[in-house]
Every structure is written in C-alpha cells, then in structure tokens.
CSV table of C-alpha atoms in Angstrom, one decimal:
chain,number,residue,atom,x,y,z
P,1,UNK,CA,61.8,-5.0,-4.2
P,2,UNK,CA,62.8,-2.7,-1.3
P,3,UNK,CA,65.4,-2.4,0.2
P,4,UNK,CA,66.1,-4.8,3.9
P,5,UNK,CA,66.6,-2.2,6.6
P,6,UNK,CA,70.4,-1.5,7.8
P,7,UNK,CA,69.6,-3.8,11.0
P,8,UNK,CA,68.7,-6.5,9.1
P,9,UNK,CA,71.3,-6.5,6.0
P,10,UNK,CA,74.2,-6.8,8.3
P,11,UNK,CA,75.6,-10.3,9.1
P,12,UNK,CA,74.6,-12.4,12.3
P,13,UNK,CA,78.3,-11.8,13.3
P,14,UNK,CA,78.2,-8.0,13.3
P,15,UNK,CA,74.7,-7.4,14.6
P,16,UNK,CA,76.6,-9.1,17.0
P,17,UNK,CA,78.7,-6.4,18.0
P,18,UNK,CA,76.6,-4.2,18.8
P,19,UNK,CA,74.6,-2.5,21.7
P,20,UNK,CA,72.0,-4.6,23.0
P,21,UNK,CA,70.1,-1.2,23.2
P,22,UNK,CA,70.5,-0.5,18.8
P,23,UNK,CA,69.0,-3.7,18.9
P,24,UNK,CA,66.4,-4.3,21.0
P,25,UNK,CA,64.8,0.2,20.4
P,26,UNK,CA,62.0,-0.4,19.9
P,27,UNK,CA,59.6,0.8,16.8
P,28,UNK,CA,57.9,4.1,16.3
P,29,UNK,CA,54.2,4.5,16.7
P,30,UNK,CA,52.9,4.4,12.8
P,31,UNK,CA,51.8,8.6,12.3
P,32,UNK,CA,48.1,8.6,13.9
P,33,UNK,CA,45.0,9.9,12.1
P,34,UNK,CA,43.6,13.4,12.4
P,35,UNK,CA,41.2,13.0,15.0
P,36,UNK,CA,37.4,13.1,15.1
P,37,UNK,CA,35.1,16.0,15.9
P,38,UNK,CA,33.9,15.8,19.1
P,39,UNK,CA,30.1,14.6,19.7
P,40,UNK,CA,28.7,17.3,20.0
P,41,UNK,CA,26.0,19.8,19.4
P,42,UNK,CA,28.0,22.3,19.1
P,43,UNK,CA,27.8,26.1,20.7
P,44,UNK,CA,25.5,26.4,22.9
P,45,UNK,CA,24.3,30.1,21.8
P,46,UNK,CA,24.7,29.5,18.2
P,47,UNK,CA,22.5,25.9,18.6
P,48,UNK,CA,19.7,28.5,20.2
P,49,UNK,CA,19.3,31.4,18.4
P,50,UNK,CA,19.8,29.1,15.0
P,51,UNK,CA,16.6,26.3,17.0
P,52,UNK,CA,14.4,30.0,17.8
P,53,UNK,CA,15.3,31.3,13.6
P,54,UNK,CA,13.9,27.4,13.1
P,55,UNK,CA,10.8,28.1,15.3
P,56,UNK,CA,10.2,31.7,14.1
P,57,UNK,CA,10.6,30.1,10.5
P,58,UNK,CA,7.5,27.0,11.5
P,59,UNK,CA,5.0,29.7,13.6
P,60,UNK,CA,5.1,31.7,10.0
P,61,UNK,CA,4.0,28.5,8.1
P,62,UNK,CA,1.7,27.9,10.4
P,63,UNK,CA,0.3,31.1,10.2
P,64,UNK,CA,0.1,30.6,6.4
P,65,UNK,CA,-1.6,27.8,7.0
P,66,UNK,CA,-4.5,29.2,8.9
P,67,UNK,CA,-5.2,32.2,6.5
P,68,UNK,CA,-4.9,30.0,3.2
P,69,UNK,CA,-7.8,27.3,5.7
P,70,UNK,CA,-10.3,30.3,6.9
P,71,UNK,CA,-10.2,31.9,3.2
P,72,UNK,CA,-11.5,28.9,2.1
P,73,UNK,CA,-8.2,28.2,-0.2
P,74,UNK,CA,-6.8,24.8,0.9
P,75,UNK,CA,-9.6,22.8,-1.5
P,76,UNK,CA,-10.4,19.1,-1.2
P,77,UNK,CA,-8.3,16.8,-4.0
P,78,UNK,CA,-10.6,15.6,-6.3
P,79,UNK,CA,-10.8,12.4,-7.6
P,80,UNK,CA,-11.0,13.3,-11.1
P,81,UNK,CA,-6.8,14.8,-10.5
P,82,UNK,CA,-6.3,11.9,-9.3
P,83,UNK,CA,-7.0,9.6,-11.9
P,84,UNK,CA,-7.2,11.5,-14.8
P,85,UNK,CA,-3.8,13.2,-16.5
P,86,UNK,CA,-3.2,16.0,-17.8
P,87,UNK,CA,-2.0,14.9,-21.8
P,88,UNK,CA,-6.0,13.0,-22.1
P,89,UNK,CA,-7.8,16.0,-23.3
P,90,UNK,CA,-11.4,16.7,-23.8
P,91,UNK,CA,-12.0,13.6,-27.5
P,92,UNK,CA,-10.8,11.2,-24.3
P,93,UNK,CA,-12.2,12.6,-20.4
P,94,UNK,CA,-15.0,9.8,-20.5
P,95,UNK,CA,-12.8,7.0,-21.9
P,96,UNK,CA,-10.5,4.7,-19.9
P,97,UNK,CA,-7.0,5.1,-21.6
P,98,UNK,CA,-5.8,8.0,-20.2
P,99,UNK,CA,-6.8,6.3,-17.1
P,100,UNK,CA,-4.9,3.2,-17.6
P,101,UNK,CA,-2.3,4.2,-18.6
P,102,UNK,CA,-1.8,6.2,-16.0
P,103,UNK,CA,-2.2,3.9,-13.5
P,104,UNK,CA,-0.2,1.5,-15.2
P,105,UNK,CA,2.7,4.6,-14.9
P,106,UNK,CA,2.5,4.5,-11.4
P,107,UNK,CA,2.6,1.0,-10.7
P,108,UNK,CA,5.2,0.6,-12.8
P,109,UNK,CA,7.5,4.1,-10.2
P,110,UNK,CA,6.1,1.3,-7.1
P,111,UNK,CA,7.8,-1.5,-8.5
P,112,UNK,CA,11.0,0.2,-9.1
P,113,UNK,CA,11.1,2.1,-6.5
P,114,UNK,CA,10.4,-0.1,-3.8
P,115,UNK,CA,12.8,-2.8,-5.5
P,116,UNK,CA,15.8,-0.2,-4.8
P,117,UNK,CA,14.4,1.0,-1.3
P,118,UNK,CA,14.1,-2.7,-0.7
P,119,UNK,CA,17.8,-4.0,-2.3
P,120,UNK,CA,19.1,-0.9,-0.8
P,121,UNK,CA,18.1,-1.8,2.6
P,122,UNK,CA,20.1,-4.7,1.6
P,123,UNK,CA,23.3,-3.2,0.9
P,124,UNK,CA,22.6,-3.7,-2.8
P,125,UNK,CA,22.9,-0.6,-4.8
P,126,UNK,CA,22.2,-1.2,-7.7
P,127,UNK,CA,21.4,2.6,-9.3
P,128,UNK,CA,24.9,3.3,-8.8
P,129,UNK,CA,26.8,1.3,-11.2
P,130,UNK,CA,25.9,0.9,-14.9
P,131,UNK,CA,27.5,-3.2,-13.9
P,132,UNK,CA,26.8,-5.0,-11.7
P,133,UNK,CA,24.7,-5.3,-8.4
P,134,UNK,CA,27.8,-3.4,-5.9
P,135,UNK,CA,27.2,-5.5,-2.2
P,136,UNK,CA,28.4,-2.8,-0.2
P,137,UNK,CA,28.0,-1.5,3.2
P,138,UNK,CA,25.4,2.1,2.9
P,139,UNK,CA,26.0,4.5,5.2
P,140,UNK,CA,24.3,7.3,3.9
P,141,UNK,CA,20.8,6.7,6.0
P,142,UNK,CA,20.0,8.4,7.7
P,143,UNK,CA,22.7,10.9,7.7
P,144,UNK,CA,21.7,12.4,4.0
P,145,UNK,CA,18.5,14.0,3.8
P,146,UNK,CA,18.2,12.8,-0.1
P,147,UNK,CA,18.0,9.4,1.7
P,148,UNK,CA,15.0,10.1,3.3
P,149,UNK,CA,13.5,11.7,0.3
P,150,UNK,CA,14.5,8.1,-1.8
P,151,UNK,CA,12.7,6.8,1.9
P,152,UNK,CA,9.2,8.7,0.8
P,153,UNK,CA,8.6,8.3,-2.2
P,154,UNK,CA,8.0,5.1,-2.7
P,155,UNK,CA,4.5,5.4,-0.2
P,156,UNK,CA,3.7,8.7,-2.3
P,157,UNK,CA,3.6,5.8,-5.5
P,158,UNK,CA,1.7,3.5,-3.0
P,159,UNK,CA,-1.0,5.7,-2.1
P,160,UNK,CA,-1.5,7.6,-5.6
P,161,UNK,CA,-2.0,4.1,-7.2
P,162,UNK,CA,-4.6,3.2,-4.7
P,163,UNK,CA,-5.9,6.4,-5.1
P,164,UNK,CA,-6.2,5.6,-9.0
P,165,UNK,CA,-8.1,2.4,-8.5
P,166,UNK,CA,-10.3,4.2,-6.1
P,167,UNK,CA,-11.4,6.2,-8.1
P,168,UNK,CA,-11.7,4.6,-11.3
P,169,UNK,CA,-13.9,1.4,-9.2
P,170,UNK,CA,-17.5,2.9,-9.5
P,171,UNK,CA,-18.3,0.0,-6.8
P,172,UNK,CA,-16.4,2.1,-4.6
P,173,UNK,CA,-18.1,5.0,-3.5
P,174,UNK,CA,-19.2,3.3,-0.4
P,175,UNK,CA,-15.9,4.3,1.4
P,176,UNK,CA,-16.0,8.5,0.8
P,177,UNK,CA,-14.4,8.7,3.8
P,178,UNK,CA,-11.8,7.0,3.3
P,179,UNK,CA,-11.1,7.9,-0.6
P,180,UNK,CA,-11.1,11.7,0.6
P,181,UNK,CA,-7.6,10.7,2.6
P,182,UNK,CA,-6.3,8.6,0.3
P,183,UNK,CA,-7.1,10.9,-2.1
P,184,UNK,CA,-5.3,14.3,1.0
P,185,UNK,CA,-2.3,11.7,1.9
P,186,UNK,CA,-1.2,11.5,-2.3
P,187,UNK,CA,-1.7,15.1,-3.4
P,188,UNK,CA,0.7,16.5,0.0
P,189,UNK,CA,3.4,13.3,-0.4
P,190,UNK,CA,3.6,14.5,-4.0
P,191,UNK,CA,3.9,18.4,-2.8
P,192,UNK,CA,6.9,17.4,-0.6
P,193,UNK,CA,9.0,14.3,-2.7
P,194,UNK,CA,8.9,16.5,-6.1
P,195,UNK,CA,9.7,20.2,-4.2
P,196,UNK,CA,12.9,18.1,-1.8
P,197,UNK,CA,14.0,16.0,-4.6
P,198,UNK,CA,14.2,19.8,-6.4
P,199,UNK,CA,15.8,21.1,-4.0
P,200,UNK,CA,18.4,18.5,-3.0
P,201,UNK,CA,19.3,19.6,-6.5
P,202,UNK,CA,19.6,22.9,-6.4
P,203,UNK,CA,21.4,23.2,-2.7
P,204,UNK,CA,23.9,20.3,-4.2
P,205,UNK,CA,25.0,22.5,-7.4
P,206,UNK,CA,24.7,25.7,-5.1
P,207,UNK,CA,26.3,24.9,-2.1
P,208,UNK,CA,28.1,21.1,-2.1
P,209,UNK,CA,29.6,21.0,-5.4
P,210,UNK,CA,28.9,24.3,-6.8
P,211,UNK,CA,28.8,24.1,-11.0
P,212,UNK,CA,29.5,20.2,-10.7
P,213,UNK,CA,27.2,18.2,-12.3
P,214,UNK,CA,26.7,15.8,-9.8
P,215,UNK,CA,23.4,15.1,-10.3
P,216,UNK,CA,24.1,13.0,-13.2
P,217,UNK,CA,27.0,10.8,-11.2
P,218,UNK,CA,23.7,9.6,-8.3
P,219,UNK,CA,21.9,8.2,-11.0
P,220,UNK,CA,19.4,7.3,-8.8
P,221,UNK,CA,18.5,10.5,-7.6
P,222,UNK,CA,18.6,11.5,-11.2
P,223,UNK,CA,15.7,9.0,-12.2
P,224,UNK,CA,14.1,9.7,-9.2
P,225,UNK,CA,13.7,13.3,-9.5
P,226,UNK,CA,13.0,12.4,-13.8
P,227,UNK,CA,10.2,11.1,-12.2
P,228,UNK,CA,8.7,13.1,-9.7
P,229,UNK,CA,9.0,15.5,-12.6
P,230,UNK,CA,6.9,13.7,-14.8
P,231,UNK,CA,4.6,12.8,-12.5
P,232,UNK,CA,3.9,15.8,-11.6
P,233,UNK,CA,3.5,16.7,-15.5
P,234,UNK,CA,1.2,14.3,-16.8
P,235,UNK,CA,-1.2,14.4,-13.8
P,236,UNK,CA,-3.9,16.9,-12.3
P,237,UNK,CA,-2.2,17.4,-8.7
P,238,UNK,CA,-1.1,20.9,-8.6
P,239,UNK,CA,1.3,22.3,-5.3
P,240,UNK,CA,-0.6,24.8,-3.5
P,241,UNK,CA,0.4,27.3,-1.6
P,242,UNK,CA,-0.8,26.7,2.3
P,243,UNK,CA,0.7,23.0,2.2
P,244,UNK,CA,4.0,24.2,2.5
P,245,UNK,CA,3.8,23.4,5.6
P,246,UNK,CA,4.0,19.9,4.5
P,247,UNK,CA,7.7,20.0,2.9
P,248,UNK,CA,9.0,22.8,5.4
P,249,UNK,CA,7.7,19.6,7.8
P,250,UNK,CA,9.4,17.5,6.9
P,251,UNK,CA,12.4,19.2,7.0
P,252,UNK,CA,12.5,20.1,10.5
P,253,UNK,CA,12.0,16.5,11.5
P,254,UNK,CA,15.3,15.7,9.0
P,255,UNK,CA,17.2,18.8,11.0
P,256,UNK,CA,16.1,18.1,14.7
P,257,UNK,CA,16.5,13.9,14.3
P,258,UNK,CA,19.9,15.0,12.5
P,259,UNK,CA,20.8,17.8,16.4
P,260,UNK,CA,19.4,14.8,18.2
P,261,UNK,CA,22.3,11.8,16.2
P,262,UNK,CA,24.9,15.1,16.3
P,263,UNK,CA,24.5,15.3,20.2
P,264,UNK,CA,24.4,11.9,20.9
P,265,UNK,CA,27.2,9.5,19.0
P,266,UNK,CA,27.7,11.8,15.7
P,267,UNK,CA,30.7,13.4,15.2
P,268,UNK,CA,29.4,15.2,12.4
P,269,UNK,CA,26.5,16.8,10.6
P,270,UNK,CA,26.4,14.8,6.6
P,271,UNK,CA,26.2,19.3,5.7
P,272,UNK,CA,28.9,20.9,6.4
P,273,UNK,CA,26.0,24.4,6.5
P,274,UNK,CA,24.4,22.7,9.9
P,275,UNK,CA,27.4,22.7,11.7
P,276,UNK,CA,26.7,25.1,14.8
P,277,UNK,CA,30.4,25.8,16.1
P,278,UNK,CA,30.4,28.8,13.4
P,279,UNK,CA,28.5,31.7,14.1
P,280,UNK,CA,27.5,31.6,9.9
P,281,UNK,CA,25.3,29.0,11.3
P,282,UNK,CA,23.2,32.0,11.7
P,283,UNK,CA,22.6,31.8,8.2
P,284,UNK,CA,22.9,29.2,6.7
P,285,UNK,CA,19.9,27.9,8.5
P,286,UNK,CA,17.8,30.7,7.0
P,287,UNK,CA,19.1,30.5,3.6
P,288,UNK,CA,18.4,26.9,3.3
P,289,UNK,CA,14.9,27.3,4.6
P,290,UNK,CA,15.1,30.1,1.6
P,291,UNK,CA,15.6,28.2,-1.1
P,292,UNK,CA,13.5,25.5,-0.4
P,293,UNK,CA,10.2,28.2,0.3
P,294,UNK,CA,11.9,29.5,-3.2
P,295,UNK,CA,11.9,26.4,-4.9
P,296,UNK,CA,8.2,25.7,-3.8
P,297,UNK,CA,7.0,28.7,-5.2
P,298,UNK,CA,8.2,27.9,-7.7
P,299,UNK,CA,6.1,24.3,-8.3
P,300,UNK,CA,3.4,26.9,-6.9
P,301,UNK,CA,3.0,29.3,-10.0
P,302,UNK,CA,3.8,26.3,-12.3
P,303,UNK,CA,0.7,25.2,-10.9
P,304,UNK,CA,-1.5,28.2,-10.5
P,305,UNK,CA,-0.6,28.6,-14.3
P,306,UNK,CA,-1.6,25.0,-15.8
P,307,UNK,CA,-4.7,25.5,-13.3
P,308,UNK,CA,-5.7,28.6,-15.3
P,309,UNK,CA,-4.9,27.5,-19.1
P,310,UNK,CA,-7.2,24.0,-18.4
P,311,UNK,CA,-10.1,26.2,-17.1
P,312,UNK,CA,-12.8,28.2,-18.8
P,313,UNK,CA,-12.5,32.1,-19.0
P,314,UNK,CA,-15.5,32.5,-16.8
P,315,UNK,CA,-14.0,29.7,-13.6
P,316,UNK,CA,-10.0,31.5,-14.4
P,317,UNK,CA,-12.3,34.5,-13.8
P,318,UNK,CA,-12.7,32.7,-10.7
P,319,UNK,CA,-9.7,30.9,-9.5
P,320,UNK,CA,-7.8,31.9,-6.5
P,321,UNK,CA,-4.1,31.0,-6.3
P,322,UNK,CA,-4.2,27.9,-3.5
C-alpha cells in the first residue's frame, strides 16, 4: 500500500500544534495536458500557394480528359466487359457458368462490405479483431481518407451487380440508356476504388509507417484491397488513362472537406503532410498527387497489356491506349 502523506500520518495532537496555514495549504493543481493546436487552416500564404498548385494539377487533368475525349479514346463501357469474366475462355463464352460465378462473387462482396459499413456506423468494428465484436466509437470517419474509400466501395459492388443483372437479362434491352449509365457508373467506381485502395497502401508504407506492415494489422483494409484487386483481375473492366480525373476529383473532395473542417473546428489533420503551417507543405501536396498519378498509371499499363493479350492480332494493332 502507498504511504500516507506526511500531514495525514501525524497524530491529531501534533497536527493541532501545526500552524493553521500549513494544514490549510492548497494542493498543487494537476499537470495540465499539452495545449492542442489552434483551430485554423495554417499560414495563409502557404494555403494559397498549395491551393494554386492543386488548381493547376486539376486543370491539367481536365485538359487530359478533354484531349482523350476529342480523339475518341473514351469509348463506352460495354455489357460484355461487365458480365463476362476474364477466367472464362472461349469454351464457355456463350454459357452462363462464368457469368453466374462473377455475379455470385459480386453479390458476396456487396453483402459483406455493406454489412461492415452499417456495423461501422453503429460502432461495431468486427473486422478489426479476430475475437468478438468490439463496440466502440469510431472517430476515423470523416477524418481518414481510408474510411472515405470504405464508404464508397459498397456503392461499386451495388452498381456492378445491378449492371451484371441487367446485362444478363435478355428482356432488359428496352432500357439501353439506363443500362449504359449504370455500366459507366460501375466502371468509374472501380477505377476510383481499386486505385485509391492501393494508393492508401503505398502512402502507409512510404510516408506514415515506412517499412511497417500496417496493412496486415488493419484487416479490413487488407481484405477490401485484395477483393478489389481480384475483381480487377477477373473482370474485363479496365482502368483508362482519360478517367484519371475521376480519382483526382475524389482525392480533392477529401482535401477540400478536410480544409473546411480544419479551418472551423479540427485541431489537426489526420495526416501530417496536410498541415499548412510549414513551407514543406508546398512539396508534400504535389508529391502525394504524383503518387496518385503513378499508381493510376500502373493500373492503366496493366489494363493495356491485358486488353492487347485478349485481342486478335488485327484488333491489337488498332488498339488505342485509353
């Protein structure tokens, strides 16, 4: 047991002989916590220059999209790309085995990741432990970009499953415009989700926890990245260079939202490289944007190689990098 304070261990007689001032001496206040960073966006001129950098980067992506569109590189997403898997060769190209397997795969992902999203809103993080469900408050959303992706991914699985059903339904040809819109939405969501998942992984390994296998500790991030990668591999949906503006728009939406929150009531950003108090931020934002571009370009390259390998020699010679 801990020893009693000196004044408490004295007998009542001795304590009565002590000066009144000593017995009524106020106790020292507990040590105060370190002060939080003030609410605010940071140094104004740094924030202004970074905003200009992001505006120039976004303008360049818009120009790229317009060029690709004018040259005809942005072709429509076909029904075959959505309903026919890559693993189903010519022997079953006219059958339903591959389509049914692909539809069941997408249905399973929709159920699992939608259940996680609902449980996460309720504070039940059952993917973060191998044991029982831990009921706890989740403060990661909307601060962390990773959790933005978690919220977006169920929408992809929902749209791609709907597109698969419509594409496999012979009586659904009466609504071509609806099918075309759903196809394009599903395609764009995959381009954003799979590249964002890998971008988060690379940022964690290189900037946040260099060399530390953090992805394996965050089991949900590991699982959804693997599932999206499998979906990219087994489906015929590709990543097109002209659609880079979609991923960049998703990133900038998070940045703008975080800036507004930091200027109003957040005491810090989720990621250190977003702080605008140091001139090094002028480097961090373009570096992360470059990482974004590199990751997206890798998937564009993989898509181009896979697309050419699946074509006849004549069609392959006429193919364009999209």
